[in-house]
PDB file of C-alpha atoms and ligand atoms in Angstrom:
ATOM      1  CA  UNK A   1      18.108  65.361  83.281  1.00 61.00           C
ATOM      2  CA  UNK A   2      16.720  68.442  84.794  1.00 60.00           C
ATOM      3  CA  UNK A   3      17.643  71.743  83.715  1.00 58.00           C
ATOM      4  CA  UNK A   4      17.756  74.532  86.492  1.00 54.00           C
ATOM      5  CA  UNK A   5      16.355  77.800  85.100  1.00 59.00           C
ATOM      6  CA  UNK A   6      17.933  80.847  86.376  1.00 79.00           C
ATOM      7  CA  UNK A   7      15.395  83.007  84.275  1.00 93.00           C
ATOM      8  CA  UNK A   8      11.566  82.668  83.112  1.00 98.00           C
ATOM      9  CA  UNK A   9      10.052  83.294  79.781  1.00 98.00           C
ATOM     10  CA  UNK A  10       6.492  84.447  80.529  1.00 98.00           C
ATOM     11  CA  UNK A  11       4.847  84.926  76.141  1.00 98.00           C
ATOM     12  CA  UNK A  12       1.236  86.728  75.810  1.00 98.00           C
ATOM     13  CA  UNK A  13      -0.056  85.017  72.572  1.00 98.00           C
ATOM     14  CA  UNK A  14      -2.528  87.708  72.089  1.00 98.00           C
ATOM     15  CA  UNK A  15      -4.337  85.676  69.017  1.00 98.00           C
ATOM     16  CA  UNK A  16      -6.339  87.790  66.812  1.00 98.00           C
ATOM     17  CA  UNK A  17      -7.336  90.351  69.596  1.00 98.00           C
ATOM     18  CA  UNK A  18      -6.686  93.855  69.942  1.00 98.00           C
ATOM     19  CA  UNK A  19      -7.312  97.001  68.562  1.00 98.00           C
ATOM     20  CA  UNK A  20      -4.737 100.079  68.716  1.00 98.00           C
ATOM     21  CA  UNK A  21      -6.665 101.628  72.030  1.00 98.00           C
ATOM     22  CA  UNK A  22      -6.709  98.610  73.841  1.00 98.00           C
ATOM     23  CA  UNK A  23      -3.397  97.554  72.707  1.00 98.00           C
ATOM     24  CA  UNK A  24      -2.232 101.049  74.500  1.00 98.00           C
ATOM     25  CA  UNK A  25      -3.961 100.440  77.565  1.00 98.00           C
ATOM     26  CA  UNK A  26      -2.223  97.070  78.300  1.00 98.00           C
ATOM     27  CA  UNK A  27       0.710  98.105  77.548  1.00 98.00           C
ATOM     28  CA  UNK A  28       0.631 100.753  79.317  1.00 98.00           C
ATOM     29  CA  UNK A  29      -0.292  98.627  82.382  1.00 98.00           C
ATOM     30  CA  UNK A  30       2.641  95.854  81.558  1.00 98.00           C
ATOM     31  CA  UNK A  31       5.442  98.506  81.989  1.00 98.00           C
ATOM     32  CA  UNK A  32       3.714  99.778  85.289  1.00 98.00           C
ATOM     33  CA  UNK A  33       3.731  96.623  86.992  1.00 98.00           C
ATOM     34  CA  UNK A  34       6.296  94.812  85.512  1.00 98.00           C
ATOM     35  CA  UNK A  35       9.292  96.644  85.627  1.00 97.00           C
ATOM     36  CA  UNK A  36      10.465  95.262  88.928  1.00 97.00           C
ATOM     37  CA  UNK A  37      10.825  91.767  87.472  1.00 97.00           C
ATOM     38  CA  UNK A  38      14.345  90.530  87.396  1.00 96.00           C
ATOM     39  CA  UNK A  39      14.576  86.798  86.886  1.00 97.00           C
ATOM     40  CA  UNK A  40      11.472  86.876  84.616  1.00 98.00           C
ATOM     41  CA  UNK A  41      11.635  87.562  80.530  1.00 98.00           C
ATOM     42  CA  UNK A  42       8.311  88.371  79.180  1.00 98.00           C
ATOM     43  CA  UNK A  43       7.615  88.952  75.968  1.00 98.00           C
ATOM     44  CA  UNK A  44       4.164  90.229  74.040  1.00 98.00           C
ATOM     45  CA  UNK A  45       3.348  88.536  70.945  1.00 98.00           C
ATOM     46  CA  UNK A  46       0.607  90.797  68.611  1.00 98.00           C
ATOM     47  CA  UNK A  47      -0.421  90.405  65.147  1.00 98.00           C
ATOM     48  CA  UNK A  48       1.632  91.669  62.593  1.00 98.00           C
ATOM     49  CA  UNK A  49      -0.373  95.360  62.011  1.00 98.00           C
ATOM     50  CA  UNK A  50       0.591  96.231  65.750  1.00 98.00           C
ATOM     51  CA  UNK A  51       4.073  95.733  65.906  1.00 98.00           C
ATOM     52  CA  UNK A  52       4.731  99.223  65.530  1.00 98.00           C
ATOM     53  CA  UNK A  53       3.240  99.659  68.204  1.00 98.00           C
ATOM     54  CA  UNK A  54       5.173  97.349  70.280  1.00 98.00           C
ATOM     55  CA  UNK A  55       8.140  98.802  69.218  1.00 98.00           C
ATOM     56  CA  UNK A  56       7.467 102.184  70.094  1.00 98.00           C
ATOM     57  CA  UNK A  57       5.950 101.519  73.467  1.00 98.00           C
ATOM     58  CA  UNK A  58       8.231  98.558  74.370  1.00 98.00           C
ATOM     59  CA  UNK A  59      11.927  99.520  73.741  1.00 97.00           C
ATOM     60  CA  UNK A  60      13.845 100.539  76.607  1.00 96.00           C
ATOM     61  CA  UNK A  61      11.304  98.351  79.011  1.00 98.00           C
ATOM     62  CA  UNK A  62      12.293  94.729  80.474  1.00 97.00           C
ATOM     63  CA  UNK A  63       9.153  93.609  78.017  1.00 98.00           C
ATOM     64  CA  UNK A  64      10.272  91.847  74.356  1.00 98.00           C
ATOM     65  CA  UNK A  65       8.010  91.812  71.385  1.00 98.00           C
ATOM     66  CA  UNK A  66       7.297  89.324  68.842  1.00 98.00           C
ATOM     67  CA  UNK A  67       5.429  87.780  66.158  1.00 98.00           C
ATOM     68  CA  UNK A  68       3.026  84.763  65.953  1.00 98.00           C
ATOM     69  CA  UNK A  69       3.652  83.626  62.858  1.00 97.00           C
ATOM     70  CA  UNK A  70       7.000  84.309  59.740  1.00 98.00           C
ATOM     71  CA  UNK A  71       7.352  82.989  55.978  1.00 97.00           C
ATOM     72  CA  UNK A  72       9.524  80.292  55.502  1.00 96.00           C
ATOM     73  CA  UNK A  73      10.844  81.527  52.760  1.00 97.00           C
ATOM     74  CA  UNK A  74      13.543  84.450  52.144  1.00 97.00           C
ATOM     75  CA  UNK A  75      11.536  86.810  50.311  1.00 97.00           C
ATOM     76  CA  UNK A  76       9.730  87.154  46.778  1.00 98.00           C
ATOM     77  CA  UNK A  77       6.415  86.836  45.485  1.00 98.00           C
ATOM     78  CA  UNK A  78       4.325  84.968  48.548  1.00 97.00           C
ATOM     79  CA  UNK A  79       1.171  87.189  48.718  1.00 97.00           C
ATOM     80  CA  UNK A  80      -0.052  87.556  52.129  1.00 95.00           C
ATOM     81  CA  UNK A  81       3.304  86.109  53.883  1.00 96.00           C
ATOM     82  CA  UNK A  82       5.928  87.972  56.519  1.00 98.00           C
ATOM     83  CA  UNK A  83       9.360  87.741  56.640  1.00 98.00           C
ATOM     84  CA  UNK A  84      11.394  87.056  59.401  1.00 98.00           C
ATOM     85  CA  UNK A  85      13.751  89.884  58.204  1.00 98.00           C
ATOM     86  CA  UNK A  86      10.641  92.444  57.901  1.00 98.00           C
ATOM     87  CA  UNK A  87      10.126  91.209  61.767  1.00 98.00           C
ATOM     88  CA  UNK A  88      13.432  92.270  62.738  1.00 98.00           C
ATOM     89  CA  UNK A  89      13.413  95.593  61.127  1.00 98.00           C
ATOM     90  CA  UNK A  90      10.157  95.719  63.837  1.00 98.00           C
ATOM     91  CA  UNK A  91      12.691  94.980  66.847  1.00 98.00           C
ATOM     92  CA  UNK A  92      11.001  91.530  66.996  1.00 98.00           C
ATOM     93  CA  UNK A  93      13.011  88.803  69.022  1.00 98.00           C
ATOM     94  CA  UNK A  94      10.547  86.061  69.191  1.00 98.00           C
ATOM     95  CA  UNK A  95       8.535  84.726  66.820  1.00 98.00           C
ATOM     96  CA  UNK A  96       5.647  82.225  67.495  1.00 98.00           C
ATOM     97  CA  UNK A  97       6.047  78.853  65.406  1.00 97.00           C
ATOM     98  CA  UNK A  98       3.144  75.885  64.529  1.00 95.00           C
ATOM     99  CA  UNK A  99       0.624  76.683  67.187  1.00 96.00           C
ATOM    100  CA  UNK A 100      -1.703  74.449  66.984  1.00 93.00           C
ATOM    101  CA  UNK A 101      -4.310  77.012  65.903  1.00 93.00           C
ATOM    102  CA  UNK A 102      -2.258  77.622  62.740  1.00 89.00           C
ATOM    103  CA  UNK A 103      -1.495  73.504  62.348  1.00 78.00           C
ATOM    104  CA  UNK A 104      -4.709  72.735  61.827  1.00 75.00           C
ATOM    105  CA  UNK A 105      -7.052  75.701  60.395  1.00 73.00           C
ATOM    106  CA  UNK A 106      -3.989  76.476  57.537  1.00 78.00           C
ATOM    107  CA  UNK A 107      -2.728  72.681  57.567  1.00 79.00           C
ATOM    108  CA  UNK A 108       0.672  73.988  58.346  1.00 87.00           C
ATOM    109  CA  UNK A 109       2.730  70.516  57.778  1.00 89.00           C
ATOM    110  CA  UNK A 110       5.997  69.276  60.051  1.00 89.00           C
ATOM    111  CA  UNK A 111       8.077  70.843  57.361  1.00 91.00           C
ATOM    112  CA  UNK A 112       6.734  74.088  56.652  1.00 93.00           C
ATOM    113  CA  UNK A 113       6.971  74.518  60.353  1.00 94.00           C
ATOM    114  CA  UNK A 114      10.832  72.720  60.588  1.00 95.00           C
ATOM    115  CA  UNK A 115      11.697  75.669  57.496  1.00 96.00           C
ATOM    116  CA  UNK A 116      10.116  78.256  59.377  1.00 97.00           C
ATOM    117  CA  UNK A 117      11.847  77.452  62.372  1.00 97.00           C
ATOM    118  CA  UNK A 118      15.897  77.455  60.934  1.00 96.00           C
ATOM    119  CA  UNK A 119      14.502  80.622  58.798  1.00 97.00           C
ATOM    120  CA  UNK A 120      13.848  82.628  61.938  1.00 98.00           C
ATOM    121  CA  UNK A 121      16.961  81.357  63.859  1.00 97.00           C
ATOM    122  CA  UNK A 122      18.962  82.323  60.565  1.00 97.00           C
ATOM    123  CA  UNK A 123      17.601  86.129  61.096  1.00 98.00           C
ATOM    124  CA  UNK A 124      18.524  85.761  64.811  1.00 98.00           C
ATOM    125  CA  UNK A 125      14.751  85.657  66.272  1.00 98.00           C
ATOM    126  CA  UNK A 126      14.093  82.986  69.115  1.00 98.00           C
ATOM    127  CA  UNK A 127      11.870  80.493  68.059  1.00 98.00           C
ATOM    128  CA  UNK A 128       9.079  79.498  70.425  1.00 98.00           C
ATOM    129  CA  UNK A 129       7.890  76.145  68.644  1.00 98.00           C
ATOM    130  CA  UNK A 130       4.670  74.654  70.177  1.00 97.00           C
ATOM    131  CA  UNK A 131       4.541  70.682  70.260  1.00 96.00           C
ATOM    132  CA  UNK A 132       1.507  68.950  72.076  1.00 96.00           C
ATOM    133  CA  UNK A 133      -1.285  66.397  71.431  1.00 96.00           C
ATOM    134  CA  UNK A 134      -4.930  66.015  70.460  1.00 95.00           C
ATOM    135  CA  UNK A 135      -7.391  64.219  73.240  1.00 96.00           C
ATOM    136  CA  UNK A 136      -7.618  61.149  71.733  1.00 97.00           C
ATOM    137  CA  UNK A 137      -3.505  60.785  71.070  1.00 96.00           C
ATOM    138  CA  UNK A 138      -3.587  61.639  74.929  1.00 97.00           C
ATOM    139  CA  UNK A 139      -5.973  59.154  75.790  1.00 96.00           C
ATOM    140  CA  UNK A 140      -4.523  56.566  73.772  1.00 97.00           C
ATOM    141  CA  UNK A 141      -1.532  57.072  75.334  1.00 97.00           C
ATOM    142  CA  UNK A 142       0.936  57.875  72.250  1.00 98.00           C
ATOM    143  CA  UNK A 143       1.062  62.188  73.313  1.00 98.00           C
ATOM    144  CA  UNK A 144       5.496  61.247  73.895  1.00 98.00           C
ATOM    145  CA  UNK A 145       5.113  59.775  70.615  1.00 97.00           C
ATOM    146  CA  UNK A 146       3.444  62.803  68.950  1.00 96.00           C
ATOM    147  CA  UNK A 147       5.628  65.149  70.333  1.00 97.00           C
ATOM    148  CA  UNK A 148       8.821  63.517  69.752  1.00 97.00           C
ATOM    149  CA  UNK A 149       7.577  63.414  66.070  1.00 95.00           C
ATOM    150  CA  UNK A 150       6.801  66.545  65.879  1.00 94.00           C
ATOM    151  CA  UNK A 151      10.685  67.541  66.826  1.00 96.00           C
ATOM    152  CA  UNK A 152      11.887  64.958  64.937  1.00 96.00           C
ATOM    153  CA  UNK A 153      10.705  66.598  61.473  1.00 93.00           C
ATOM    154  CA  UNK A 154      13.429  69.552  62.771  1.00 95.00           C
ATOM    155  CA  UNK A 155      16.170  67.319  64.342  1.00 97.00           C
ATOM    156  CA  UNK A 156      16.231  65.377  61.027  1.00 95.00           C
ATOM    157  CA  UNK A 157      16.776  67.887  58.747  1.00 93.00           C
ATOM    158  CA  UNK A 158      18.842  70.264  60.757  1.00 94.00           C
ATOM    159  CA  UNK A 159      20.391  68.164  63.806  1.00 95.00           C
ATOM    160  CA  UNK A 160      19.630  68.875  67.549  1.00 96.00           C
ATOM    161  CA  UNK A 161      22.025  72.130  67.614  1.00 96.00           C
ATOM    162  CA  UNK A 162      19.345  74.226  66.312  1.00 97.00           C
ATOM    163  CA  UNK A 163      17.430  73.841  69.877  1.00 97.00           C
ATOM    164  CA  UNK A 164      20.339  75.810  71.466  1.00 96.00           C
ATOM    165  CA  UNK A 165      18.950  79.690  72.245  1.00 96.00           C
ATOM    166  CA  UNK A 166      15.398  78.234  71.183  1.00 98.00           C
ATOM    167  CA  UNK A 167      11.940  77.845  73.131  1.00 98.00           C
ATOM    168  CA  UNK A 168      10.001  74.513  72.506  1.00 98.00           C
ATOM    169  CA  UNK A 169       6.244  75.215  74.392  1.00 98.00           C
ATOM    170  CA  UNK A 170       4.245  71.719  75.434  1.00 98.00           C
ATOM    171  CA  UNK A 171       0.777  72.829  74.229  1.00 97.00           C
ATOM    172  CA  UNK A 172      -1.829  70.101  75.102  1.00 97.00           C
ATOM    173  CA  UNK A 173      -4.427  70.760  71.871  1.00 96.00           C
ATOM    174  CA  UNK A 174      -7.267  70.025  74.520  1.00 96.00           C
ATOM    175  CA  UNK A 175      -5.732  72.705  77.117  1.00 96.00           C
ATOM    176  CA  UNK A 176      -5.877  75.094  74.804  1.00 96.00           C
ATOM    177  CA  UNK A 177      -8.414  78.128  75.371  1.00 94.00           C
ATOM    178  CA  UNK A 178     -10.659  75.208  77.085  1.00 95.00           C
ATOM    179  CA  UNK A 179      -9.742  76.208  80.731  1.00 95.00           C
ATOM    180  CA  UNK A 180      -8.569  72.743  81.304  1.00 95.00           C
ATOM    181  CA  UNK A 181      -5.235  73.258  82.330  1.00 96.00           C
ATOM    182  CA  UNK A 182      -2.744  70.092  82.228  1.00 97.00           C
ATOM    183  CA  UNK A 183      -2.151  69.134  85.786  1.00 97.00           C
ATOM    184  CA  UNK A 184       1.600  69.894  87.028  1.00 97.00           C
ATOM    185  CA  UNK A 185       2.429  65.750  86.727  1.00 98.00           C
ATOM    186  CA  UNK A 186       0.920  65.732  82.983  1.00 98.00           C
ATOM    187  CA  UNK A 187       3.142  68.786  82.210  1.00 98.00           C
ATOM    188  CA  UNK A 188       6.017  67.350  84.516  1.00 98.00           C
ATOM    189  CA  UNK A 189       6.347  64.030  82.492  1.00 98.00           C
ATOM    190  CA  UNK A 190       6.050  65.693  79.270  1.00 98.00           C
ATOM    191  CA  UNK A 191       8.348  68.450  79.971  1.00 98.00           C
ATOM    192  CA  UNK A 192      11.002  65.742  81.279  1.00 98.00           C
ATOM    193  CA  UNK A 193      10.387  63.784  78.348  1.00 98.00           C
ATOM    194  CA  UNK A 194      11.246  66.721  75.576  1.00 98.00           C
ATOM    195  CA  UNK A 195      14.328  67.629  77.963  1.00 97.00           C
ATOM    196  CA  UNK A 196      15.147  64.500  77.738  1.00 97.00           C
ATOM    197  CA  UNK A 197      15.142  63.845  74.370  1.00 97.00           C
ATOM    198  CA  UNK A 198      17.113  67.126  73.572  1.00 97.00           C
ATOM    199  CA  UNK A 199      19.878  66.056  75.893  1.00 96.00           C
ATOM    200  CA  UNK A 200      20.237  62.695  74.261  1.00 96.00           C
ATOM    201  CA  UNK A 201      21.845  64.342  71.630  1.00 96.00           C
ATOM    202  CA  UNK A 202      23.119  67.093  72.043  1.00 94.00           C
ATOM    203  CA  UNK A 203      23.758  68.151  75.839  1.00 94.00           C
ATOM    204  CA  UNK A 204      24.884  72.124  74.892  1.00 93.00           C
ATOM    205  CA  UNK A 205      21.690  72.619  73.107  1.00 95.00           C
ATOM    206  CA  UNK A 206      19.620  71.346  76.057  1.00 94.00           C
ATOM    207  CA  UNK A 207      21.198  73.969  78.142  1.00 93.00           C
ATOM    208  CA  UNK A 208      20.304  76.649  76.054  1.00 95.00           C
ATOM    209  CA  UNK A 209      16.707  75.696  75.221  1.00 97.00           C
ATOM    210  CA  UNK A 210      13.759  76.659  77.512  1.00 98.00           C
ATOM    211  CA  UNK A 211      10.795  74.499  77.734  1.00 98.00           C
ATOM    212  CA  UNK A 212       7.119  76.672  78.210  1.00 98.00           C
ATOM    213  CA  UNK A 213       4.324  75.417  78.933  1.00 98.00           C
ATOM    214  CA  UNK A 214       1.248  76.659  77.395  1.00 98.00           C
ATOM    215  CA  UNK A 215      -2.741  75.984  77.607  1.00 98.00           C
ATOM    216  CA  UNK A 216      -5.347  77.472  80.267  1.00 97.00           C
ATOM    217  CA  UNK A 217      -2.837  79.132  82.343  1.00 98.00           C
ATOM    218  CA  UNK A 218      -4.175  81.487  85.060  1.00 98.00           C
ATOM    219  CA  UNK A 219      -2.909  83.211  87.944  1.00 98.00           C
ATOM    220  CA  UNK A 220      -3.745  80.455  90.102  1.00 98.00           C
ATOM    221  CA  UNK A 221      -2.241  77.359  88.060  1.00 98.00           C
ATOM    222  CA  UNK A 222       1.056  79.614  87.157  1.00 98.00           C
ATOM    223  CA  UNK A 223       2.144  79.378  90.427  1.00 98.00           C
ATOM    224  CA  UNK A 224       1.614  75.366  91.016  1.00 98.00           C
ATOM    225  CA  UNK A 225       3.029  74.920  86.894  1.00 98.00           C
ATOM    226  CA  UNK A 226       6.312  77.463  87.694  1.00 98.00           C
ATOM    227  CA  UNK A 227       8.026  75.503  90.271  1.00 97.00           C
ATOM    228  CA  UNK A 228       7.846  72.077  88.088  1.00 97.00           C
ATOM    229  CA  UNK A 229      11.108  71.076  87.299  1.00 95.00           C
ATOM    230  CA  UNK A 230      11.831  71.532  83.675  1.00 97.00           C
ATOM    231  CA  UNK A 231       8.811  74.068  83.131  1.00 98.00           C
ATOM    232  CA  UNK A 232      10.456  77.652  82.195  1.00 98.00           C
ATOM    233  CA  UNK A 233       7.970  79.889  82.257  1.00 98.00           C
ATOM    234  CA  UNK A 234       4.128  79.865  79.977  1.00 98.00           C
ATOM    235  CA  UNK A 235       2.433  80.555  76.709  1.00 98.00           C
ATOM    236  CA  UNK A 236      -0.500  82.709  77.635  1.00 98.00           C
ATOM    237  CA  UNK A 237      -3.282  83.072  75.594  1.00 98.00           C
ATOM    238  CA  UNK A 238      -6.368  84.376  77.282  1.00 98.00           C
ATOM    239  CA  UNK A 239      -5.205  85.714  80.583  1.00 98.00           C
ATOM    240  CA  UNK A 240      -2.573  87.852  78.315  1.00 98.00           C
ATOM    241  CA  UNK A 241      -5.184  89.925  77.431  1.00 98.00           C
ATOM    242  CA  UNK A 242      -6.079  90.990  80.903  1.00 98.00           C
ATOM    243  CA  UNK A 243      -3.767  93.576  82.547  1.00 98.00           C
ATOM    244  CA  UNK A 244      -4.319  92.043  86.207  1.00 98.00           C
ATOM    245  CA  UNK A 245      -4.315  88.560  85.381  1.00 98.00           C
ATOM    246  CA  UNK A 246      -1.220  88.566  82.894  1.00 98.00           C
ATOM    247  CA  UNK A 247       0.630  90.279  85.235  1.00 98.00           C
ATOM    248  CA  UNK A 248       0.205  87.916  88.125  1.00 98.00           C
ATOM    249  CA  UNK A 249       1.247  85.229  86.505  1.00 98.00           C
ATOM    250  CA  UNK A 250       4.384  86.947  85.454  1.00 98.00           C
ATOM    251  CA  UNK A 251       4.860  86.998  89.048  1.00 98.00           C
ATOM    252  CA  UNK A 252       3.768  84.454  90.188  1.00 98.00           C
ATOM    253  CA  UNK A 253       7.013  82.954  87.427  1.00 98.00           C
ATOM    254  CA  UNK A 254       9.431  85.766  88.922  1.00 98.00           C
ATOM    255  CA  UNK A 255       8.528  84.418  92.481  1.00 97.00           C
ATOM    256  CA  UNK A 256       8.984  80.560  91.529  1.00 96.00           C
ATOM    257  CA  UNK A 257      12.715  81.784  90.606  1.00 93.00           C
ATOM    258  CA  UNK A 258      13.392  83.876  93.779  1.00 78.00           C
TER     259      UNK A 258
HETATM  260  P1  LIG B 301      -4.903  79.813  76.356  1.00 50.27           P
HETATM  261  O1  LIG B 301      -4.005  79.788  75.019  1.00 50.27           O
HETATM  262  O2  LIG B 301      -4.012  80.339  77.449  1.00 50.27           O
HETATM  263  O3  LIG B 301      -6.030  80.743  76.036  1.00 50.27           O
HETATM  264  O4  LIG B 301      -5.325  78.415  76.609  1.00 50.27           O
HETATM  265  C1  LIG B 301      -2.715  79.278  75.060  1.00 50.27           C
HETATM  266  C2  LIG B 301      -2.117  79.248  73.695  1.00 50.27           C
HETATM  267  O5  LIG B 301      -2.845  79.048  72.721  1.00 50.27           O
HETATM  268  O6  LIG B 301      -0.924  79.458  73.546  1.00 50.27           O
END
């Protein structure tokens, strides 16, 4: 099954970068040059302190905001923790779930990250939920197996509905931040794979969900990774925090629709 996108989701995952002057300056820059984009969502992800800043210089734009990270519980005494409903009252729509950089330095388990998942959809923010493998899982050849584990821990406990209106992002671990991009066949497989196994059961969800890609894109990969079938758009990490190169690739996605 392929899935024809209509629309791209391009996400800066800023990490823990920024400062309120740079923030400003990029942002600036993102409204300048991408307000002409039609057929292309993006969407800036910041740490929690800034997103009153993305609020204030992102509504009214074509630009969303989000977080990278939310509690998986309600509310109460969890020192330290975020709320999905204190990221709402921030205008956030997306919220960042299990990257791989949380997985493994806070040992963020299948659960927590299944809990934290139906808790943001319950507060009406679009999960982006990062899947992918280590090196040696892709080497061995299991990475399908990994990944279909890792969305099995949320189809189990909450069915395959819950993908409807959500973002899963294909993360190689060994793509990430490394500059070694997954070629567009790696990501093509995978990506068919995880649409595949969506539409298995439940064919309405599948046709709601976008699948991102995510790890070492640049300008110049964006536009040979946009025009894979089943590949709706990127999780940027480094290149979001350039002004020139984020915003080429957000082209380069608008032009792979157009
Ligand atoms: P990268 O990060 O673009 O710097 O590889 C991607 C990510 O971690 O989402």
């Amino acid at each position: 099954m392929t899935q024809k996108t209509t629309q791209k989701l391009v996400v800066a995952n800023w990490k823990m970068h920024g400062n309120l002057k740079q923030n400003s300056a990029l942002l600036t820059d993102f409204v300048e040059n991408l307000s002409a984009l039609k057929h292309t969502q993006m969407v800036v992800c910041a740490p929690y302190p800034y997103l009153a800043q993305l609020q204030s210089m992102l509504q009214h734009t074509n630009i969303a905001w989000g977080a990278q990270n939310v509690a998986k519980n309600e509310v109460g005494a969890f020192t330290g923790e975020v709320s999905a409903a204190m990221l709402t009252d921030f205008g956030c729509k997306y919220v960042i779930i299990g990257h791989s950089e949380r997985a493994t330095a806070y040992c963020e388990s299948d659960e927590n990250i299944a809990t934290k998942f139906v808790q943001a959809k319950r507060h009406g923010l679009t999960p982006i939920l990062c899947v992918g493998e280590t090196l040696i899982e892709r080497e061995a050849g299991v990475m399908e197996m990994v990944v279909s584990k890792q969305l099995d821990t949320i189809i189990n406990t909450h069915g395959a509905a819950v993908f409807a209106d959500a973002v899963i992002s294909y993360e190689p671990i060994w793509a990430i931040g490394t500059g070694l991009a997954a070629t567009p066949e790696q990501a093509k497989n995978m990506h068919l794979f995880i649409r595949n196994k969506i539409s298995n059961l439940n064919i309405e969800a599948t046709n709601r969900l976008k699948i991102l890609y995510g790890g070492s894109v640049n300008p110049q990969n964006a536009v040979q990774l946009f025009v894979v079938p089943n590949i709706d758009g990127g999780l940027i990490g480094k290149c979001s925090l350039n002004a020139q190169e984020f915003e080429a690739i957000c082209h380069a996605a608008e032009t792979s629709v157009t």
